[in-house]
Amino acid sequence: MPSEKGGGGGKSGKSGGTIPKSDSTSSATTIEPSTPSTIEPATPSTSETQPLLAGSNSGDVSGKDDSLSRQIFLSFILIIPSIAPGMSLGYSGIALDQLPLTISQASWFASLTFLAAPIGCLLSGPIMDKLGRKPAIILIGIVGIIGWLLITYSLTITNLFIGRFLTGVSEGLSASPATIYIAESIMVQNTKLRGSLATWATTARAFGLLQVYFMGSLLRYRKVAAMAAIFSALGTILITFIIPESPAWLNSKGRRGDAEWAAKRLRLGPPSNQTEPTSRGDAESGAQGEQMSTTNIFKEFMKPEAYKPLIIISLFFLFQQFSAVNVILAYMTDFVRSSGFHLLNPYFITVIGGLIIFASVISISFILPHTGVKPLSAASGMGIALSMLVIGTYLLFEKAPIVNFEWGFFNLIPLAALVLNLVASSVGFLPIPYLMLGEIFPMEVKGVAAGLATCLAYIFGFFAVKTWPTLHLALGNGIFFFYGLVAAIGTAHVLAYLPETKGKSLEEIIKGFSS
């Protein structure tokens, strides 16, 4: 966030509107910048989780290579709506220096996305369960388009904040639908690649983060918002015309004919061990599942296979947010300055940071099938804790007369720690809780549980981002030790309670919570 001495001037090399000292707000304040920027259902034998129905002839079954290509293509289409929400996470990092906001207004602007995101989460769960996965994904783009256009054309702080709020709702809507769709209907039979492709939604968000940092170094904040609106529109169009409703969801609602049609349209081919679902009892069980999701949802949450994963993943989100993974994204330039690194322009470091995050998230697709979620998450937490300890220690001794910290070698220490932090968080703590949402909940409560868990994640994120200025003033450099301690506790939680999903079917994962 902007420093008290004024926005992005000084060392940043990037001019913008200075931030007044006064905390007074006015809805009529003009917000023109002074200068432009520079620089899982169970196994297919059960009626509720049968994603691809038999009944198509042998000509519909493609070879293994064609099927894999089709899975990759469909997963790519499904994650495009997640790009613009990813841009909203880092948008404050490039826009604050261009906006004439007070310190208080700037903190609200940075955290408003996280405050609004729980609304999207709360809407996403019921929409996924009642209306389907596809409407939930389409709504991401519709809300995002409205929000980004409001930011693009707004002339007052009130309209700017409304637009920011709507992009936050879109962010919340995007948290789980694509991951759930991929896990239950695209890669349900490929346990090796299911976790890998489930990370793609997070990869798309990381790509959006990179785009907002890169474009923000070259363009005004309005033009960056307009580009985000274009990404939102593109994703909406592609989902509408290419992706059918999730066969697994249709099957769970007893809509066998629709599920078969959707499976044929996906053109992935039925699994070899799949049985023909022709019995009336199978269809009736799906209808009962639909009724149960509306009338006995609280009863379902009393079962250990529902409440245990919810508690475990919610605590994971708590430790994730208060280890500063999103604080860094929202206040990237300010965080770079606060870490003690002064050799390079912080906006250049922001772009490099976006590249590091994007590359790290991509690497998960290759690392996760070999390591599993538990070892990778633990390594991530230890890396975050170590990086925060290094930064805090560096700042503690920066003023010491024993060593001249102005020497270039020593000034590289916080940069190396920041790089370690970005890599560590991007391969574990940041994406893994989200990608697990499609694997750890029973079908009866999957949409609601995933939406609730993500809702809590954003509430935690709001408090973490909103309190960064206050904690920084109160604790000084000790804030880095605080974030490191939280990361260490989060690592212990992962080692003790996080289930391993590598090589397990969705049914096996869920059954693991029932004991």
Short mmCIF file of C-alpha atoms in Angstrom, two decimals:
data_model
loop_
_atom_site.label_atom_id
_atom_site.label_comp_id
_atom_site.label_asym_id
_atom_site.label_seq_id
_atom_site.Cartn_x
_atom_site.Cartn_y
_atom_site.Cartn_z
CA MET A 1 0.00 0.00 0.00
CA PRO A 2 1.17 3.52 -0.36
CA SER A 3 3.54 4.80 2.23
CA GLU A 4 2.65 7.69 4.46
CA LYS A 5 5.12 9.81 2.60
CA GLY A 6 3.15 9.55 -0.55
CA GLY A 7 2.19 6.87 -3.03
CA GLY A 8 4.66 5.55 -5.50
CA GLY A 9 7.05 8.44 -5.74
CA GLY A 10 10.64 8.52 -4.71
CA LYS A 11 12.48 5.29 -5.21
CA SER A 12 9.87 3.59 -7.23
CA GLY A 13 10.54 5.66 -10.28
CA LYS A 14 6.85 5.66 -10.99
CA SER A 15 4.89 8.80 -10.42
CA GLY A 16 1.28 8.97 -9.45
CA GLY A 17 -1.18 10.86 -7.37
CA THR A 18 0.07 11.38 -3.85
CA ILE A 19 -2.03 10.16 -1.01
CA PRO A 20 -3.34 12.90 1.24
CA LYS A 21 -2.85 12.72 4.95
CA SER A 22 -6.52 13.25 5.67
CA ASP A 23 -8.75 10.21 6.10
CA SER A 24 -11.86 12.01 5.07
CA THR A 25 -13.86 10.36 2.32
CA SER A 26 -16.17 11.81 -0.26
CA SER A 27 -18.20 10.00 -2.83
CA ALA A 28 -17.75 12.92 -5.19
CA THR A 29 -13.96 12.81 -5.16
CA THR A 30 -12.54 12.65 -8.67
CA ILE A 31 -10.16 9.73 -9.16
CA GLU A 32 -8.20 10.66 -12.26
CA PRO A 33 -4.52 9.71 -11.87
CA SER A 34 -2.05 12.53 -12.19
CA THR A 35 0.22 10.59 -14.56
CA PRO A 36 0.08 7.28 -16.36
CA SER A 37 1.94 4.26 -15.14
CA THR A 38 5.33 3.54 -16.49
CA ILE A 39 7.51 0.97 -16.43
CA GLU A 40 -15.56 -36.17 -6.07
CA PRO A 41 -17.59 -37.98 -6.03
CA ALA A 42 -17.38 -41.74 -5.39
CA THR A 43 -16.36 -44.37 -7.93
CA PRO A 44 -18.32 -44.66 -11.18
CA SER A 45 -20.20 -47.70 -9.88
CA THR A 46 -22.33 -45.46 -7.67
CA SER A 47 -25.27 -43.66 -9.12
CA GLU A 48 -24.43 -40.29 -7.66
CA THR A 49 -20.99 -39.90 -9.17
CA GLN A 50 -21.14 -41.48 -12.61
CA PRO A 51 -19.71 -38.70 -14.74
CA LEU A 52 -19.68 -40.35 -18.13
CA LEU A 53 -22.54 -42.62 -18.98
CA ALA A 54 -22.44 -45.67 -21.08
CA GLY A 55 -24.74 -46.04 -23.96
CA SER A 56 -22.69 -44.50 -26.71
CA ASN A 57 -21.45 -46.77 -29.46
CA SER A 58 -17.86 -47.75 -29.98
CA GLY A 59 -17.34 -44.94 -32.46
CA ASP A 60 -17.75 -42.45 -29.60
CA VAL A 61 -14.78 -43.86 -27.69
CA SER A 62 -11.54 -42.20 -28.69
CA GLY A 63 -8.05 -43.55 -28.11
CA LYS A 64 -6.12 -42.78 -24.97
CA ASP A 65 -4.08 -40.02 -26.61
CA ASP A 66 -7.16 -38.36 -28.08
CA SER A 67 -8.95 -38.63 -24.75
CA LEU A 68 -6.06 -36.98 -22.91
CA SER A 69 -5.92 -34.19 -25.48
CA ARG A 70 -9.64 -33.66 -25.08
CA GLN A 71 -9.30 -33.55 -21.29
CA ILE A 72 -6.58 -30.93 -21.54
CA PHE A 73 -8.59 -28.85 -24.03
CA LEU A 74 -11.75 -28.89 -21.88
CA SER A 75 -9.79 -28.08 -18.73
CA PHE A 76 -8.18 -25.13 -20.52
CA ILE A 77 -11.59 -23.74 -21.50
CA LEU A 78 -12.90 -24.20 -17.96
CA ILE A 79 -10.13 -22.14 -16.38
CA ILE A 80 -10.32 -19.08 -18.67
CA PRO A 81 -13.04 -17.42 -16.52
CA SER A 82 -10.55 -17.55 -13.59
CA ILE A 83 -8.05 -15.18 -15.26
CA ALA A 84 -9.87 -11.90 -14.52
CA PRO A 85 -10.50 -12.84 -10.85
CA GLY A 86 -6.77 -13.45 -10.55
CA MET A 87 -6.20 -9.94 -11.87
CA SER A 88 -8.38 -8.53 -9.10
CA LEU A 89 -6.05 -9.98 -6.44
CA GLY A 90 -3.08 -7.92 -7.58
CA TYR A 91 -4.94 -4.93 -9.02
CA SER A 92 -4.52 -2.82 -5.89
CA GLY A 93 -0.76 -3.32 -6.11
CA ILE A 94 -0.60 -1.39 -9.39
CA ALA A 95 -3.52 1.02 -8.96
CA LEU A 96 -2.92 2.56 -5.52
CA ASP A 97 -0.08 4.80 -6.66
CA GLN A 98 -2.33 6.24 -9.37
CA LEU A 99 -5.30 6.97 -7.10
CA PRO A 100 -5.66 9.99 -4.77
CA LEU A 101 -6.68 7.90 -1.76
CA THR A 102 -6.00 8.37 1.93
CA ILE A 103 -4.23 5.67 3.92
CA SER A 104 -7.55 4.37 5.20
CA GLN A 105 -9.17 4.43 1.75
CA ALA A 106 -6.16 2.65 0.27
CA SER A 107 -6.42 -0.17 2.81
CA TRP A 108 -10.12 -0.56 2.01
CA PHE A 109 -9.40 -0.57 -1.71
CA ALA A 110 -6.82 -3.34 -1.24
CA SER A 111 -9.00 -5.48 1.04
CA LEU A 112 -12.43 -4.87 -0.51
CA THR A 113 -12.01 -7.80 -2.90
CA PHE A 114 -11.61 -10.16 0.04
CA LEU A 115 -14.57 -8.64 1.86
CA ALA A 116 -16.82 -9.13 -1.20
CA ALA A 117 -15.51 -12.56 -2.17
CA PRO A 118 -17.43 -14.43 0.57
CA ILE A 119 -20.67 -13.25 -1.02
CA GLY A 120 -19.56 -14.94 -4.23
CA CYS A 121 -18.64 -18.06 -2.28
CA LEU A 122 -22.03 -18.19 -0.55
CA LEU A 123 -23.77 -17.80 -3.89
CA SER A 124 -21.52 -20.27 -5.66
CA GLY A 125 -22.32 -23.26 -3.45
CA PRO A 126 -26.13 -23.19 -3.78
CA ILE A 127 -25.88 -22.32 -7.48
CA MET A 128 -23.59 -25.30 -8.09
CA ASP A 129 -25.85 -27.64 -6.16
CA LYS A 130 -29.23 -26.32 -7.37
CA LEU A 131 -28.61 -25.03 -10.89
CA GLY A 132 -25.43 -26.84 -11.86
CA ARG A 133 -21.71 -26.26 -12.33
CA LYS A 134 -22.03 -24.49 -15.68
CA PRO A 135 -24.30 -21.62 -14.50
CA ALA A 136 -21.94 -21.06 -11.57
CA ILE A 137 -18.97 -20.68 -13.95
CA ILE A 138 -20.87 -18.39 -16.35
CA LEU A 139 -21.88 -16.10 -13.48
CA ILE A 140 -18.18 -15.49 -12.74
CA GLY A 141 -17.80 -13.68 -16.05
CA ILE A 142 -21.08 -11.76 -15.94
CA VAL A 143 -20.40 -10.23 -12.53
CA GLY A 144 -16.77 -9.61 -13.47
CA ILE A 145 -17.66 -7.74 -16.65
CA ILE A 146 -19.94 -5.35 -14.75
CA GLY A 147 -17.36 -4.74 -12.03
CA TRP A 148 -14.40 -4.12 -14.33
CA LEU A 149 -16.41 -1.80 -16.58
CA LEU A 150 -17.45 0.23 -13.53
CA ILE A 151 -13.78 0.64 -12.61
CA THR A 152 -12.90 1.52 -16.19
CA TYR A 153 -15.46 4.32 -16.52
CA SER A 154 -16.00 5.45 -12.92
CA LEU A 155 -15.21 9.05 -12.02
CA THR A 156 -15.91 8.93 -8.28
CA ILE A 157 -14.52 6.90 -5.42
CA THR A 158 -17.97 5.48 -4.71
CA ASN A 159 -18.32 4.00 -8.21
CA LEU A 160 -14.72 2.81 -8.10
CA PHE A 161 -15.34 0.95 -4.85
CA ILE A 162 -18.60 -0.55 -6.17
CA GLY A 163 -16.69 -1.89 -9.17
CA ARG A 164 -13.97 -3.22 -6.89
CA PHE A 165 -16.63 -4.88 -4.74
CA LEU A 166 -18.18 -6.63 -7.76
CA THR A 167 -14.81 -7.92 -8.94
CA GLY A 168 -14.43 -9.33 -5.44
CA VAL A 169 -17.78 -11.12 -5.78
CA SER A 170 -16.53 -12.53 -9.09
CA GLU A 171 -13.35 -13.66 -7.34
CA GLY A 172 -15.40 -15.55 -4.77
CA LEU A 173 -17.56 -17.12 -7.47
CA SER A 174 -14.45 -18.40 -9.25
CA ALA A 175 -12.87 -20.18 -6.30
CA SER A 176 -14.25 -23.68 -6.73
CA PRO A 177 -16.63 -24.40 -9.70
CA ALA A 178 -13.95 -25.05 -12.34
CA THR A 179 -11.88 -27.19 -9.96
CA ILE A 180 -14.93 -29.24 -8.99
CA TYR A 181 -16.00 -29.68 -12.64
CA ILE A 182 -12.53 -30.89 -13.64
CA ALA A 183 -12.22 -33.27 -10.70
CA GLU A 184 -15.66 -34.87 -11.03
CA SER A 185 -16.27 -34.94 -14.79
CA ILE A 186 -13.02 -34.43 -16.70
CA MET A 187 -10.37 -36.35 -14.76
CA VAL A 188 -12.47 -38.54 -12.47
CA GLN A 189 -10.96 -41.77 -13.81
CA ASN A 190 -7.41 -40.48 -14.15
CA THR A 191 -6.26 -40.31 -10.53
CA LYS A 192 -2.70 -39.54 -11.60
CA LEU A 193 -3.56 -36.41 -13.55
CA ARG A 194 -6.69 -35.36 -11.65
CA GLY A 195 -4.77 -33.38 -9.04
CA SER A 196 -2.47 -31.96 -11.71
CA LEU A 197 -5.26 -30.56 -13.90
CA ALA A 198 -7.17 -29.42 -10.84
CA THR A 199 -4.34 -26.92 -10.29
CA TRP A 200 -5.09 -25.26 -13.61
CA ALA A 201 -7.74 -22.95 -12.16
CA THR A 202 -5.08 -21.64 -9.79
CA THR A 203 -2.67 -21.40 -12.73
CA ALA A 204 -5.18 -19.21 -14.56
CA ARG A 205 -5.47 -16.95 -11.53
CA ALA A 206 -1.67 -16.73 -11.35
CA PHE A 207 -1.64 -15.82 -15.05
CA GLY A 208 -4.16 -13.08 -14.31
CA LEU A 209 -1.92 -11.85 -11.50
CA LEU A 210 1.06 -11.74 -13.87
CA GLN A 211 -1.01 -9.87 -16.45
CA VAL A 212 -2.14 -7.20 -14.01
CA TYR A 213 1.42 -6.63 -12.76
CA PHE A 214 2.82 -6.48 -16.28
CA MET A 215 0.08 -4.28 -17.75
CA GLY A 216 0.10 -2.11 -14.64
CA SER A 217 3.75 -1.27 -15.26
CA LEU A 218 2.86 0.06 -18.71
CA LEU A 219 -0.77 1.21 -18.67
CA ARG A 220 -3.12 3.33 -16.61
CA TYR A 221 -5.31 1.50 -14.16
CA ARG A 222 -8.40 2.15 -16.31
CA LYS A 223 -6.93 0.37 -19.32
CA VAL A 224 -5.88 -2.55 -17.13
CA ALA A 225 -9.47 -2.81 -15.90
CA ALA A 226 -10.73 -2.77 -19.49
CA MET A 227 -8.44 -5.68 -20.36
CA ALA A 228 -9.81 -7.62 -17.39
CA ALA A 229 -13.35 -7.01 -18.69
CA ILE A 230 -12.30 -8.50 -22.04
CA PHE A 231 -10.94 -11.62 -20.32
CA SER A 232 -14.23 -11.96 -18.43
CA ALA A 233 -16.27 -11.71 -21.62
CA LEU A 234 -14.08 -14.23 -23.44
CA GLY A 235 -14.45 -16.81 -20.68
CA THR A 236 -18.22 -16.37 -20.55
CA ILE A 237 -18.61 -16.90 -24.28
CA LEU A 238 -16.42 -20.01 -24.40
CA ILE A 239 -18.14 -21.69 -21.45
CA THR A 240 -21.59 -20.92 -22.87
CA PHE A 241 -20.97 -22.49 -26.28
CA ILE A 242 -18.40 -25.25 -25.63
CA ILE A 243 -18.89 -26.72 -22.14
CA PRO A 244 -22.02 -28.76 -21.26
CA GLU A 245 -23.34 -29.22 -17.75
CA SER A 246 -21.30 -31.56 -15.55
CA PRO A 247 -22.41 -35.17 -16.22
CA ALA A 248 -21.59 -36.03 -12.60
CA TRP A 249 -23.94 -33.33 -11.32
CA LEU A 250 -26.70 -34.36 -13.74
CA ASN A 251 -26.24 -37.98 -12.73
CA SER A 252 -26.50 -37.11 -9.03
CA LYS A 253 -29.83 -35.41 -9.69
CA GLY A 254 -31.27 -38.46 -11.43
CA ARG A 255 -31.23 -36.76 -14.84
CA ARG A 256 -29.80 -39.77 -16.67
CA GLY A 257 -30.77 -38.74 -20.18
CA ASP A 258 -29.22 -35.28 -19.76
CA ALA A 259 -26.13 -36.78 -18.19
CA GLU A 260 -25.65 -39.15 -21.12
CA TRP A 261 -26.08 -36.30 -23.58
CA ALA A 262 -23.53 -34.17 -21.69
CA ALA A 263 -21.07 -37.07 -21.56
CA LYS A 264 -21.35 -37.57 -25.31
CA ARG A 265 -20.81 -33.87 -25.89
CA LEU A 266 -17.67 -33.93 -23.75
CA ARG A 267 -16.51 -36.79 -26.03
CA LEU A 268 -14.18 -38.32 -23.45
CA GLY A 269 -15.61 -41.84 -23.73
CA PRO A 270 -17.02 -43.99 -20.91
CA PRO A 271 -14.60 -45.77 -18.55
CA SER A 272 -13.97 -49.39 -19.37
CA ASN A 273 -15.33 -50.63 -16.03
CA GLN A 274 -18.53 -48.63 -16.23
CA THR A 275 -21.87 -50.34 -16.06
CA GLU A 276 -25.03 -49.42 -17.86
CA PRO A 277 -27.25 -47.35 -15.53
CA THR A 278 -30.60 -48.57 -16.73
CA SER A 279 -32.34 -49.47 -13.49
CA ARG A 280 -35.13 -47.29 -12.22
CA GLY A 281 -33.67 -47.57 -8.73
CA ASP A 282 -30.52 -45.78 -9.86
CA ALA A 283 -32.51 -42.86 -11.19
CA GLU A 284 -34.63 -42.69 -8.05
CA SER A 285 -31.54 -42.62 -5.85
CA GLY A 286 -30.30 -39.62 -7.82
CA ALA A 287 -33.59 -37.82 -7.26
CA GLN A 288 -33.41 -38.62 -3.56
CA GLY A 289 -29.91 -37.15 -3.50
CA GLU A 290 -31.31 -33.90 -4.92
CA GLN A 291 -34.03 -33.77 -2.27
CA MET A 292 -31.53 -34.56 0.47
CA SER A 293 -29.32 -31.68 -0.57
CA THR A 294 -32.14 -29.24 0.10
CA THR A 295 -33.93 -30.63 3.15
CA ASN A 296 -31.26 -32.50 5.11
CA ILE A 297 -28.13 -30.49 4.36
CA PHE A 298 -27.38 -29.85 8.05
CA LYS A 299 -27.85 -33.52 8.83
CA GLU A 300 -25.31 -34.36 6.15
CA PHE A 301 -22.81 -31.98 7.74
CA MET A 302 -23.09 -33.91 10.99
CA LYS A 303 -21.40 -36.86 9.31
CA PRO A 304 -17.61 -37.06 9.84
CA GLU A 305 -16.92 -37.38 6.11
CA ALA A 306 -18.45 -33.89 5.74
CA TYR A 307 -17.44 -31.91 8.82
CA LYS A 308 -13.90 -33.30 9.23
CA PRO A 309 -12.60 -32.16 5.84
CA LEU A 310 -14.40 -28.83 6.30
CA ILE A 311 -12.61 -28.16 9.60
CA ILE A 312 -9.22 -29.31 8.27
CA ILE A 313 -9.36 -27.24 5.08
CA SER A 314 -10.76 -24.17 6.87
CA LEU A 315 -7.86 -24.18 9.34
CA PHE A 316 -5.49 -24.59 6.40
CA PHE A 317 -7.03 -21.44 4.88
CA LEU A 318 -6.61 -19.59 8.19
CA PHE A 319 -2.89 -20.35 8.36
CA GLN A 320 -2.56 -19.65 4.63
CA GLN A 321 -3.95 -16.12 4.88
CA PHE A 322 -2.13 -15.08 8.03
CA SER A 323 1.20 -16.26 6.67
CA ALA A 324 0.79 -13.26 4.31
CA VAL A 325 0.40 -15.05 0.98
CA ASN A 326 -2.32 -12.61 -0.15
CA VAL A 327 -0.93 -9.65 1.79
CA ILE A 328 2.10 -9.80 -0.48
CA LEU A 329 -0.08 -9.96 -3.61
CA ALA A 330 -2.25 -7.02 -2.56
CA TYR A 331 0.63 -4.80 -1.38
CA MET A 332 3.43 -6.11 -3.57
CA THR A 333 5.29 -2.83 -4.13
CA ASP A 334 4.88 -1.72 -0.51
CA PHE A 335 5.98 -5.15 0.72
CA VAL A 336 9.12 -4.95 -1.43
CA ARG A 337 9.97 -1.57 0.08
CA SER A 338 9.22 -2.80 3.61
CA SER A 339 11.46 -5.86 3.21
CA GLY A 340 14.52 -3.61 3.00
CA PHE A 341 15.40 -4.18 -0.68
CA HIS A 342 16.29 -0.91 -2.43
CA LEU A 343 18.57 -1.79 -5.35
CA LEU A 344 15.88 -2.04 -8.05
CA ASN A 345 12.61 -0.32 -8.88
CA PRO A 346 9.86 -2.02 -6.84
CA TYR A 347 7.57 -2.10 -9.89
CA PHE A 348 10.17 -4.08 -11.79
CA ILE A 349 10.37 -6.48 -8.84
CA THR A 350 6.55 -6.72 -8.92
CA VAL A 351 6.60 -7.94 -12.52
CA ILE A 352 9.40 -10.40 -11.71
CA GLY A 353 7.36 -11.56 -8.73
CA GLY A 354 4.37 -12.19 -11.00
CA LEU A 355 6.56 -14.27 -13.30
CA ILE A 356 7.89 -16.28 -10.36
CA ILE A 357 4.39 -16.97 -9.07
CA PHE A 358 3.14 -17.99 -12.52
CA ALA A 359 6.09 -20.29 -13.19
CA SER A 360 5.82 -21.83 -9.73
CA VAL A 361 2.10 -22.53 -10.08
CA ILE A 362 2.68 -24.13 -13.50
CA SER A 363 5.32 -26.37 -11.98
CA ILE A 364 2.71 -27.82 -9.61
CA SER A 365 1.12 -29.65 -12.54
CA PHE A 366 4.34 -31.62 -12.91
CA ILE A 367 5.39 -31.86 -9.26
CA LEU A 368 2.09 -32.73 -7.60
CA PRO A 369 1.55 -36.16 -9.27
CA HIS A 370 4.91 -37.27 -7.86
CA THR A 371 4.83 -35.69 -4.39
CA GLY A 372 1.18 -35.53 -3.36
CA VAL A 373 -0.46 -32.62 -1.55
CA LYS A 374 0.85 -33.28 1.96
CA PRO A 375 4.65 -33.22 1.39
CA LEU A 376 4.36 -30.26 -0.98
CA SER A 377 2.22 -28.28 1.45
CA ALA A 378 4.62 -28.98 4.32
CA ALA A 379 7.63 -27.92 2.26
CA SER A 380 5.76 -24.78 1.23
CA GLY A 381 4.97 -23.84 4.82
CA MET A 382 8.57 -24.34 5.92
CA GLY A 383 9.80 -22.20 3.02
CA ILE A 384 7.42 -19.36 3.92
CA ALA A 385 8.43 -19.51 7.59
CA LEU A 386 12.14 -19.46 6.71
CA SER A 387 11.77 -16.52 4.30
CA MET A 388 9.91 -14.43 6.87
CA LEU A 389 12.52 -15.25 9.51
CA VAL A 390 15.30 -14.12 7.15
CA ILE A 391 13.57 -10.84 6.28
CA GLY A 392 12.80 -10.09 9.93
CA THR A 393 16.37 -10.87 11.01
CA TYR A 394 17.82 -8.76 8.18
CA LEU A 395 15.71 -5.74 9.16
CA LEU A 396 16.57 -6.28 12.83
CA PHE A 397 20.30 -5.95 12.13
CA GLU A 398 20.07 -3.53 9.21
CA LYS A 399 20.90 -0.55 11.40
CA ALA A 400 23.57 -2.37 13.39
CA PRO A 401 27.00 -0.70 13.16
CA ILE A 402 28.78 -4.04 12.94
CA VAL A 403 28.01 -4.67 9.27
CA ASN A 404 27.50 -2.17 6.47
CA PHE A 405 24.19 -3.34 5.01
CA GLU A 406 24.48 -0.82 2.19
CA TRP A 407 26.86 -3.22 0.45
CA GLY A 408 25.17 -4.77 -2.55
CA PHE A 409 25.73 -8.34 -1.35
CA PHE A 410 23.84 -7.82 1.89
CA ASN A 411 21.03 -5.95 0.16
CA LEU A 412 20.38 -9.05 -1.94
CA ILE A 413 19.39 -10.98 1.21
CA PRO A 414 15.80 -9.65 1.39
CA LEU A 415 15.40 -10.14 -2.36
CA ALA A 416 16.47 -13.79 -2.07
CA ALA A 417 14.09 -14.24 0.87
CA LEU A 418 11.23 -12.66 -1.08
CA VAL A 419 11.88 -14.95 -4.04
CA LEU A 420 11.91 -17.96 -1.69
CA ASN A 421 8.62 -16.78 -0.19
CA LEU A 422 6.92 -16.39 -3.58
CA VAL A 423 8.11 -19.77 -4.83
CA ALA A 424 7.25 -21.58 -1.60
CA SER A 425 3.76 -20.09 -1.27
CA SER A 426 2.95 -20.55 -4.97
CA VAL A 427 3.67 -24.29 -5.01
CA GLY A 428 1.85 -25.12 -1.80
CA PHE A 429 0.04 -22.88 0.65
CA LEU A 430 -1.54 -20.65 -1.99
CA PRO A 431 -3.05 -23.18 -4.48
CA ILE A 432 -3.35 -26.54 -2.72
CA PRO A 433 -6.29 -25.79 -0.39
CA TYR A 434 -8.33 -24.62 -3.38
CA LEU A 435 -7.53 -27.57 -5.61
CA MET A 436 -8.45 -30.00 -2.81
CA LEU A 437 -12.01 -28.65 -2.65
CA GLY A 438 -13.08 -30.87 -5.53
CA GLU A 439 -11.64 -34.01 -3.92
CA ILE A 440 -12.43 -34.11 -0.22
CA PHE A 441 -16.20 -33.52 0.08
CA PRO A 442 -19.09 -35.95 -0.58
CA MET A 443 -21.31 -35.14 -3.55
CA GLU A 444 -24.32 -34.38 -1.29
CA VAL A 445 -22.57 -31.37 0.27
CA LYS A 446 -19.73 -30.68 -2.16
CA GLY A 447 -21.03 -27.41 -3.56
CA VAL A 448 -22.10 -25.96 -0.22
CA ALA A 449 -19.02 -27.20 1.64
CA ALA A 450 -16.60 -25.93 -1.00
CA GLY A 451 -18.38 -22.58 -1.08
CA LEU A 452 -18.37 -22.31 2.71
CA ALA A 453 -14.68 -23.19 3.01
CA THR A 454 -13.72 -20.68 0.33
CA CYS A 455 -15.96 -18.09 1.97
CA LEU A 456 -14.02 -18.52 5.21
CA ALA A 457 -10.75 -18.26 3.28
CA TYR A 458 -11.71 -14.85 1.94
CA ILE A 459 -12.92 -13.64 5.33
CA PHE A 460 -9.52 -14.60 6.74
CA GLY A 461 -7.92 -12.90 3.73
CA PHE A 462 -9.86 -9.69 4.31
CA PHE A 463 -8.66 -9.39 7.90
CA ALA A 464 -5.10 -10.28 6.91
CA VAL A 465 -4.95 -7.67 4.11
CA LYS A 466 -6.90 -4.97 5.98
CA THR A 467 -4.74 -5.26 9.09
CA TRP A 468 -1.38 -5.14 7.30
CA PRO A 469 -0.96 -1.34 7.77
CA THR A 470 -2.08 -1.51 11.41
CA LEU A 471 0.09 -4.49 12.29
CA HIS A 472 3.05 -3.00 10.47
CA LEU A 473 2.77 0.19 12.50
CA ALA A 474 2.21 -1.71 15.76
CA LEU A 475 4.83 -4.44 15.37
CA GLY A 476 7.29 -2.76 13.06
CA ASN A 477 9.68 -5.29 11.60
CA GLY A 478 8.31 -7.85 14.05
CA ILE A 479 5.41 -8.39 11.66
CA PHE A 480 7.64 -10.64 9.57
CA PHE A 481 8.32 -12.85 12.59
CA PHE A 482 4.57 -13.00 13.21
CA TYR A 483 3.86 -14.17 9.65
CA GLY A 484 6.68 -16.71 9.90
CA LEU A 485 5.29 -18.11 13.16
CA VAL A 486 1.84 -18.55 11.61
CA ALA A 487 3.40 -20.36 8.63
CA ALA A 488 5.24 -22.70 10.99
CA ILE A 489 2.01 -23.52 12.87
CA GLY A 490 0.29 -24.09 9.54
CA THR A 491 3.01 -26.54 8.55
CA ALA A 492 2.41 -28.52 11.74
CA HIS A 493 -1.32 -28.59 10.96
CA VAL A 494 -0.62 -29.93 7.47
CA LEU A 495 1.63 -32.70 8.76
CA ALA A 496 -0.84 -33.71 11.45
CA TYR A 497 -4.22 -33.53 9.73
CA LEU A 498 -4.13 -32.91 5.97
CA PRO A 499 -5.18 -36.06 4.06
CA GLU A 500 -3.05 -37.35 1.23
CA THR A 501 -5.01 -37.68 -2.03
CA LYS A 502 -2.26 -38.96 -4.32
CA GLY A 503 -3.29 -42.12 -6.18
CA LYS A 504 -6.64 -42.40 -4.39
CA SER A 505 -10.09 -42.43 -5.90
CA LEU A 506 -12.55 -39.82 -4.69
CA GLU A 507 -14.45 -42.51 -2.81
CA GLU A 508 -11.31 -43.63 -0.97
CA ILE A 509 -10.51 -40.05 0.04
CA ILE A 510 -14.01 -39.47 1.44
CA LYS A 511 -14.08 -42.82 3.26
CA GLY A 512 -10.86 -41.83 5.01
CA PHE A 513 -12.78 -39.23 7.02
CA SER A 514 -15.47 -41.64 8.22
CA SER A 515 -13.18 -43.51 10.61
#
